Coordinates of N, CA, C and O in Angstrom, one line a residue:
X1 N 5.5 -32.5 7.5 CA 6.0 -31.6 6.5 C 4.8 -30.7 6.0 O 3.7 -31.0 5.8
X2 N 5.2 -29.7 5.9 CA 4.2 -28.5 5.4 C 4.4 -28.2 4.0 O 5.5 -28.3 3.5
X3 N 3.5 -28.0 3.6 CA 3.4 -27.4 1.6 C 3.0 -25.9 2.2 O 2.0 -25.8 2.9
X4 N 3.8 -24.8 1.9 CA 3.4 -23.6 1.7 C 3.5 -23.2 -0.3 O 4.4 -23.5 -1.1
X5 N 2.3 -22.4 -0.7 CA 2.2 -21.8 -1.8 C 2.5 -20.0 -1.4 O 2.0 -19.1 -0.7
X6 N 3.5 -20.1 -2.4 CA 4.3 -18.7 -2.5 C 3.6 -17.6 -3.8 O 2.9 -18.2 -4.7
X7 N 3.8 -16.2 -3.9 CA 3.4 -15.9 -5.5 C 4.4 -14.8 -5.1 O 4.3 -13.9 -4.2
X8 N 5.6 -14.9 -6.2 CA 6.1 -14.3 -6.3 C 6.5 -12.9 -7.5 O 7.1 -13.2 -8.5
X9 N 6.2 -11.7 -7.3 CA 6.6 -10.7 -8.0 C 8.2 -10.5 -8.7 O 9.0 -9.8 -8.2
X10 N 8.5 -11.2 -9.9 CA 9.3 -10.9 -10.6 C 9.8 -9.8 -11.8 O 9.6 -10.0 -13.0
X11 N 10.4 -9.0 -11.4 CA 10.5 -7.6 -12.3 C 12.1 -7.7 -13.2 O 13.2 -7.7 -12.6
X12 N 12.0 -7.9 -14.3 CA 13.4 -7.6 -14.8 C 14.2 -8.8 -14.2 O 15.4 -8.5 -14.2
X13 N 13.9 -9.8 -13.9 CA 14.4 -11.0 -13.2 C 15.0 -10.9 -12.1 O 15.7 -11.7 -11.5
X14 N 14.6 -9.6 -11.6 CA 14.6 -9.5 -9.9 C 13.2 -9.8 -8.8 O 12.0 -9.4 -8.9
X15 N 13.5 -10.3 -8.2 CA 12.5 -10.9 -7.0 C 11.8 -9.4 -6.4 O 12.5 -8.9 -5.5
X16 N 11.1 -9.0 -6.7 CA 10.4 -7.9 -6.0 C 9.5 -8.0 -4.6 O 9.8 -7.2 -3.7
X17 N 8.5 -9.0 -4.6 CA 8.0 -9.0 -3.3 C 7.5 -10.7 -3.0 O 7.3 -11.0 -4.2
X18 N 7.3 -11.4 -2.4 CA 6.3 -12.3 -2.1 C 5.2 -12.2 -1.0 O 5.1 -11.9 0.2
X19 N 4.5 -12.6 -1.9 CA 3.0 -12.9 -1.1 C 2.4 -14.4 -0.9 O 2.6 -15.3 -1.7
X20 N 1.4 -14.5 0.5 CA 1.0 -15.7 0.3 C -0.3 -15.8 -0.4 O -0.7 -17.0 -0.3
X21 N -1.2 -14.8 -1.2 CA -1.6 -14.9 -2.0 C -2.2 -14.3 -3.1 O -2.2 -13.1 -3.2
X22 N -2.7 -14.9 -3.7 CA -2.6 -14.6 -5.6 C -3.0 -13.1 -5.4 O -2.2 -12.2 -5.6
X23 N -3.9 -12.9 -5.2 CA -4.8 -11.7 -5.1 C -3.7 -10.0 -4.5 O -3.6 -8.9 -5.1
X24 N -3.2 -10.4 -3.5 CA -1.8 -9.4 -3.0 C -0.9 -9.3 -4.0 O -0.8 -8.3 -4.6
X25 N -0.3 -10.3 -4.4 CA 0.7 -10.5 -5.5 C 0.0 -9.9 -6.7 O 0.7 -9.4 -7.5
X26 N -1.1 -9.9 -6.8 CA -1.6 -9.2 -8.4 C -1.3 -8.0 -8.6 O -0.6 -7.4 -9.4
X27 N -2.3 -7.6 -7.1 CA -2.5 -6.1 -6.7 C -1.0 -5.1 -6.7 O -0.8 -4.0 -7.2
X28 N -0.4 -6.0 -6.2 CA 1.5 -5.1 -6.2 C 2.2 -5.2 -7.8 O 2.9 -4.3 -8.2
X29 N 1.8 -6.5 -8.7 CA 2.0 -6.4 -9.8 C 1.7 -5.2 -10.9 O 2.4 -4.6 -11.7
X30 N 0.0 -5.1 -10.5 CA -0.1 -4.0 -10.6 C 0.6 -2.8 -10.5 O 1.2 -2.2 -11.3
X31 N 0.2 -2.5 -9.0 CA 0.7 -1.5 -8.6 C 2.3 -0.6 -9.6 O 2.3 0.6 -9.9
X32 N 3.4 -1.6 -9.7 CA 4.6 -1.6 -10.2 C 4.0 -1.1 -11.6 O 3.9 0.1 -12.0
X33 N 3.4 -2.3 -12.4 CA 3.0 -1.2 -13.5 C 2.5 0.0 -14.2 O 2.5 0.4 -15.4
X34 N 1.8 0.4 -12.4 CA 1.3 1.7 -12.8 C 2.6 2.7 -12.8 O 2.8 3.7 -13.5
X35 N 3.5 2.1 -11.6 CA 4.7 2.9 -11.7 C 5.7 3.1 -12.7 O 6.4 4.1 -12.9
X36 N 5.8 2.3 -13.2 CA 6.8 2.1 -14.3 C 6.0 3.2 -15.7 O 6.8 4.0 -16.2
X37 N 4.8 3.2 -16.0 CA 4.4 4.1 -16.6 C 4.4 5.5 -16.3 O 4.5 6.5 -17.0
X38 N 4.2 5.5 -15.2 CA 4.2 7.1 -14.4 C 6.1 7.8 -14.6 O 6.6 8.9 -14.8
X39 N 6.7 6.3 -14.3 CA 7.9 6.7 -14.9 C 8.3 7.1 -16.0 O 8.9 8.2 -16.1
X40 N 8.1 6.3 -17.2 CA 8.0 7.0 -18.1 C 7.5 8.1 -19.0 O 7.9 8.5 -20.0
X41 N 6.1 8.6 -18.1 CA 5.4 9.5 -18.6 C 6.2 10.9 -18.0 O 6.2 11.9 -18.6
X42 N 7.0 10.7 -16.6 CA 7.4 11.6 -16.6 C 8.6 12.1 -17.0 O 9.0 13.2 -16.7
X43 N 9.5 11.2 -17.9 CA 11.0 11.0 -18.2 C 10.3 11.6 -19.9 O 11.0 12.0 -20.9
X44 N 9.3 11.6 -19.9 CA 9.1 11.9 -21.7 C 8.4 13.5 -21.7 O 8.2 14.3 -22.6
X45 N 8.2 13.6 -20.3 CA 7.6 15.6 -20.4 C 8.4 16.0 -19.5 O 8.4 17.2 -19.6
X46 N 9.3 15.6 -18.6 CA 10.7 16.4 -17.9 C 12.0 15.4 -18.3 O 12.3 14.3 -17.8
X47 N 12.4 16.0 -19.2 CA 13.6 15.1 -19.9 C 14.7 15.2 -18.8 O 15.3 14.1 -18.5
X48 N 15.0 16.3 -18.1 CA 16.1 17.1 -17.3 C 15.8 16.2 -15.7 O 16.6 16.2 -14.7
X49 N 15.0 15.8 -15.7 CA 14.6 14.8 -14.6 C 15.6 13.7 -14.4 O 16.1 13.3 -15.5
X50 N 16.2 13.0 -13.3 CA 17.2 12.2 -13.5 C 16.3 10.9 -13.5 O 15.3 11.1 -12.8
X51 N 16.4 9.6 -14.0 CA 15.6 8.2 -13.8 C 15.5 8.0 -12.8 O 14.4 8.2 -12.4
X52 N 16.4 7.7 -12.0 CA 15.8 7.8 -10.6 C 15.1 8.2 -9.6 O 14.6 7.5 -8.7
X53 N 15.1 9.8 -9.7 CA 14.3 10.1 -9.6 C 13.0 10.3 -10.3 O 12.1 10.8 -9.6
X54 N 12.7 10.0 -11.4 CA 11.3 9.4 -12.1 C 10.8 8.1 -11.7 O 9.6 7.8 -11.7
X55 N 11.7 7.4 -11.4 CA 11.0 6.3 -10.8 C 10.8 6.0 -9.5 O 10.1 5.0 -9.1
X56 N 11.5 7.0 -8.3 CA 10.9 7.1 -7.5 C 9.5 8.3 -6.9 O 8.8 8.4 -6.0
X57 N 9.8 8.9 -8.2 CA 8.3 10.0 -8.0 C 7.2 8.5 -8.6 O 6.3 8.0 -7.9
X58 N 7.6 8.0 -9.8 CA 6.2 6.9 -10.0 C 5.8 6.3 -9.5 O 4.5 6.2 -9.5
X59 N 6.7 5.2 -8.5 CA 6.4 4.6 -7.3 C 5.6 5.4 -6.4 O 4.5 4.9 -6.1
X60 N 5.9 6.6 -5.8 CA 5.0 7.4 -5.1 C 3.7 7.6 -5.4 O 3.0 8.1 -4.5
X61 N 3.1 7.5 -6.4 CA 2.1 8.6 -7.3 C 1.5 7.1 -7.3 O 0.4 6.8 -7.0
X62 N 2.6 5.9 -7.8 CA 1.3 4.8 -8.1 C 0.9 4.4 -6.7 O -0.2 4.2 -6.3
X63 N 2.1 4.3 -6.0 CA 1.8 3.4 -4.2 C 0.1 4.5 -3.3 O -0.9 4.1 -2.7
X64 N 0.6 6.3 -3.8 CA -0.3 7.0 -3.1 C -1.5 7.4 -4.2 O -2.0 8.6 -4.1
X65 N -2.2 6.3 -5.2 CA -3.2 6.8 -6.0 C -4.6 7.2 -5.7 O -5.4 7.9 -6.4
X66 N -4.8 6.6 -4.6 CA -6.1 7.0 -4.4 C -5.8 8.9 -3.9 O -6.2 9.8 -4.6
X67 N -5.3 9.0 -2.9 CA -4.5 10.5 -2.6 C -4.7 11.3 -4.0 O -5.6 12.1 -4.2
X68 N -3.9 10.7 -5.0 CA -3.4 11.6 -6.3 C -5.4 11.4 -6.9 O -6.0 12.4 -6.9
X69 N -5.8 10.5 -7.1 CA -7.3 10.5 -7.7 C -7.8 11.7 -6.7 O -7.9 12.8 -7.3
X70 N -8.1 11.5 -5.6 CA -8.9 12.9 -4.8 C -8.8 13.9 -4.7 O -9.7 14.6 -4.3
X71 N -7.3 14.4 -5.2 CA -6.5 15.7 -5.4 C -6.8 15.9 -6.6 O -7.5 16.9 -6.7
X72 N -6.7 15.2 -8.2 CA -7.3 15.4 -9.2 C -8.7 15.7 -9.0 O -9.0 16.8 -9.5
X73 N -9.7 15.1 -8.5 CA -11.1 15.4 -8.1 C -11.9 16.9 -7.9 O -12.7 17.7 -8.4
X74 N -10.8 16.5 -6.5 CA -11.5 17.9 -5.8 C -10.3 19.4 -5.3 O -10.6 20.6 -4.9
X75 N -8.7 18.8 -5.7 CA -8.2 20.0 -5.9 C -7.7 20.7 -4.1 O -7.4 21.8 -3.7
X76 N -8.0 19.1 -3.6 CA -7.7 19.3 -1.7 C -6.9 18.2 -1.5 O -7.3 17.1 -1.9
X77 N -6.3 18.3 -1.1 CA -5.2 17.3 0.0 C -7.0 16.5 0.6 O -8.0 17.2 0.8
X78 N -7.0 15.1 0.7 CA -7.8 14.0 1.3 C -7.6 14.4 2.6 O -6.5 14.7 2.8
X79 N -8.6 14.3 3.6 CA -8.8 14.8 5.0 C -8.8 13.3 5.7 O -8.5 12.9 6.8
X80 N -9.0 12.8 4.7 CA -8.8 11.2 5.8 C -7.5 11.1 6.4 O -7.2 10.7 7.5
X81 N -6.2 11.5 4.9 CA -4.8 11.5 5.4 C -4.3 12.1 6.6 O -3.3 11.8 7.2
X82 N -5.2 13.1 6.7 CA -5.0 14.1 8.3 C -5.5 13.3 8.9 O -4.7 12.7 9.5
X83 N -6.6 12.8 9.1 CA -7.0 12.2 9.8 C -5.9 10.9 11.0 O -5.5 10.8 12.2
X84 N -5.9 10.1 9.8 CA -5.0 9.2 10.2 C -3.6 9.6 10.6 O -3.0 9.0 11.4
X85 N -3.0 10.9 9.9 CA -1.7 11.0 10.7 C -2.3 11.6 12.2 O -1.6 11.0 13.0
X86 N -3.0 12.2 12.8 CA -3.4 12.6 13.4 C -4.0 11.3 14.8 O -3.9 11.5 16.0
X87 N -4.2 10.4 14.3 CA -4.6 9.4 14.6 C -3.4 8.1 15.0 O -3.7 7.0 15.5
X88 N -2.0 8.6 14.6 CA -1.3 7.7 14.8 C -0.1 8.5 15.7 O 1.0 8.0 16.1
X89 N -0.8 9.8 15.8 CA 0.1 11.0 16.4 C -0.2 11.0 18.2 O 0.5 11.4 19.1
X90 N -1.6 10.4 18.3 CA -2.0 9.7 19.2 C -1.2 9.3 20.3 O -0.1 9.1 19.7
X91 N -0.7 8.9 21.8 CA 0.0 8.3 22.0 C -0.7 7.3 22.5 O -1.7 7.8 23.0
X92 N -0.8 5.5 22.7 CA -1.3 4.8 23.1 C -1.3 4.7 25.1 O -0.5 4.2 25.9
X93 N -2.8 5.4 25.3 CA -2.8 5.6 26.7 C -3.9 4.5 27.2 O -4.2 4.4 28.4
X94 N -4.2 3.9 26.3 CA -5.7 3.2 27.1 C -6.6 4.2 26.6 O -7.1 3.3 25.9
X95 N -7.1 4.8 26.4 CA -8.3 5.7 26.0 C -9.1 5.8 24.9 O -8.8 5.5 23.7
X96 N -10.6 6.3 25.3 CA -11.5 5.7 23.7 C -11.1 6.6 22.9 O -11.9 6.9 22.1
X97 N -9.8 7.2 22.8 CA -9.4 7.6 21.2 C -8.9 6.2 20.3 O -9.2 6.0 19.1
X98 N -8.1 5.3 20.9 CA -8.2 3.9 20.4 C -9.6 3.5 19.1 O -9.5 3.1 17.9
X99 N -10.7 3.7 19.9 CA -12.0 3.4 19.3 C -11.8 3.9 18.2 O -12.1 3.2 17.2
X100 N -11.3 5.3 18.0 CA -11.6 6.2 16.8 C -11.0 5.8 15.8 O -11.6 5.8 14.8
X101 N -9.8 5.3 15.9 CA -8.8 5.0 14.3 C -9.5 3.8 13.7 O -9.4 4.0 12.5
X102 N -10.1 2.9 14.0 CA -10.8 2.2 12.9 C -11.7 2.4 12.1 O -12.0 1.7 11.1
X103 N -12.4 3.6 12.5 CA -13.3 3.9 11.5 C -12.4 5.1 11.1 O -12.5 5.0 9.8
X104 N -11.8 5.9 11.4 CA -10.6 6.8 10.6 C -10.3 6.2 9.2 O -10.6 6.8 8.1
X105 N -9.3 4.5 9.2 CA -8.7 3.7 8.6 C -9.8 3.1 7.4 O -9.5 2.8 6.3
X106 N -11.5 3.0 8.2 CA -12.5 3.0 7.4 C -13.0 4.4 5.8 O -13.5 4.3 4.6
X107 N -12.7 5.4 6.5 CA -12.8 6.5 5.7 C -11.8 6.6 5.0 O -12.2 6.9 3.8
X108 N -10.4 6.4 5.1 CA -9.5 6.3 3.7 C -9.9 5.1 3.0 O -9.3 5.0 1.9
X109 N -10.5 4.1 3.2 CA -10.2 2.5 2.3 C -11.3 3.0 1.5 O -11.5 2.0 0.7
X110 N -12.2 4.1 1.2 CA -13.8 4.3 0.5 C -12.6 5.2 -0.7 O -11.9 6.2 -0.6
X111 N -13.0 4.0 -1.9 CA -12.4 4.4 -3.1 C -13.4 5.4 -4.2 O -14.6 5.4 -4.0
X112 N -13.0 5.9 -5.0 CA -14.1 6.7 -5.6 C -13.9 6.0 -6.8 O -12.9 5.4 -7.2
X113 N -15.5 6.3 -7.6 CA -15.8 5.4 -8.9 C -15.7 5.7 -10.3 O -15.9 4.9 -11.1

């Protein structure tokens, strides 16, 4: 018999996600919270906005933050995101473009401070 440990994301007493650990489950806990504020921040300066759509712009804005930090920053769409669409636009031939997307995937994970 196996013992698996679960951590489950509970929202409003709905089951949101499971992870097998603490650390993932925080991070999405997170994540959700940033959304849920973003929702609200935007239901309180676009009243005319429908909730659903506020909460699915918040989920976006919290899920694509690092994007939204870079664009506040520097006022450019992030070049890594080209990158990698670019990178998965790719077709899988065998070829050392393969080589390239991991360090591509390296240049979006570099968070700013």
């Amino acid at each position: 018999m196996a013992v698996e440990t679960k951590f489950v994301v509970v929202r409003k007493g709905e089951e949101k996600m499971t992870f097998a650990n603490k650390k993932e489950a925080d991070a999405y806990d997170k994540m959700l919270d940033m959304a849920e504020a973003f929702t609200d921040w935007l239901l309180q300066h676009q009243p005319a906005l429908d909730e659903s759509q506020a909460e699915t712009l918040g989920l976006l804005i919290a899920e694509q933050k690092d994007a939204v930090q870079h664009i506040l920053r520097t006022s450019k769409l992030p070049e890594a995101a080209a990158t990698v669409t670019q990178a998965e636009a790719v077709p899988d031939d065998g070829t050392d473009e393969q080589a390239e997307e991991p360090a591509a995937k390296k240049v979006r994970a570099v968070k700013a401070a």
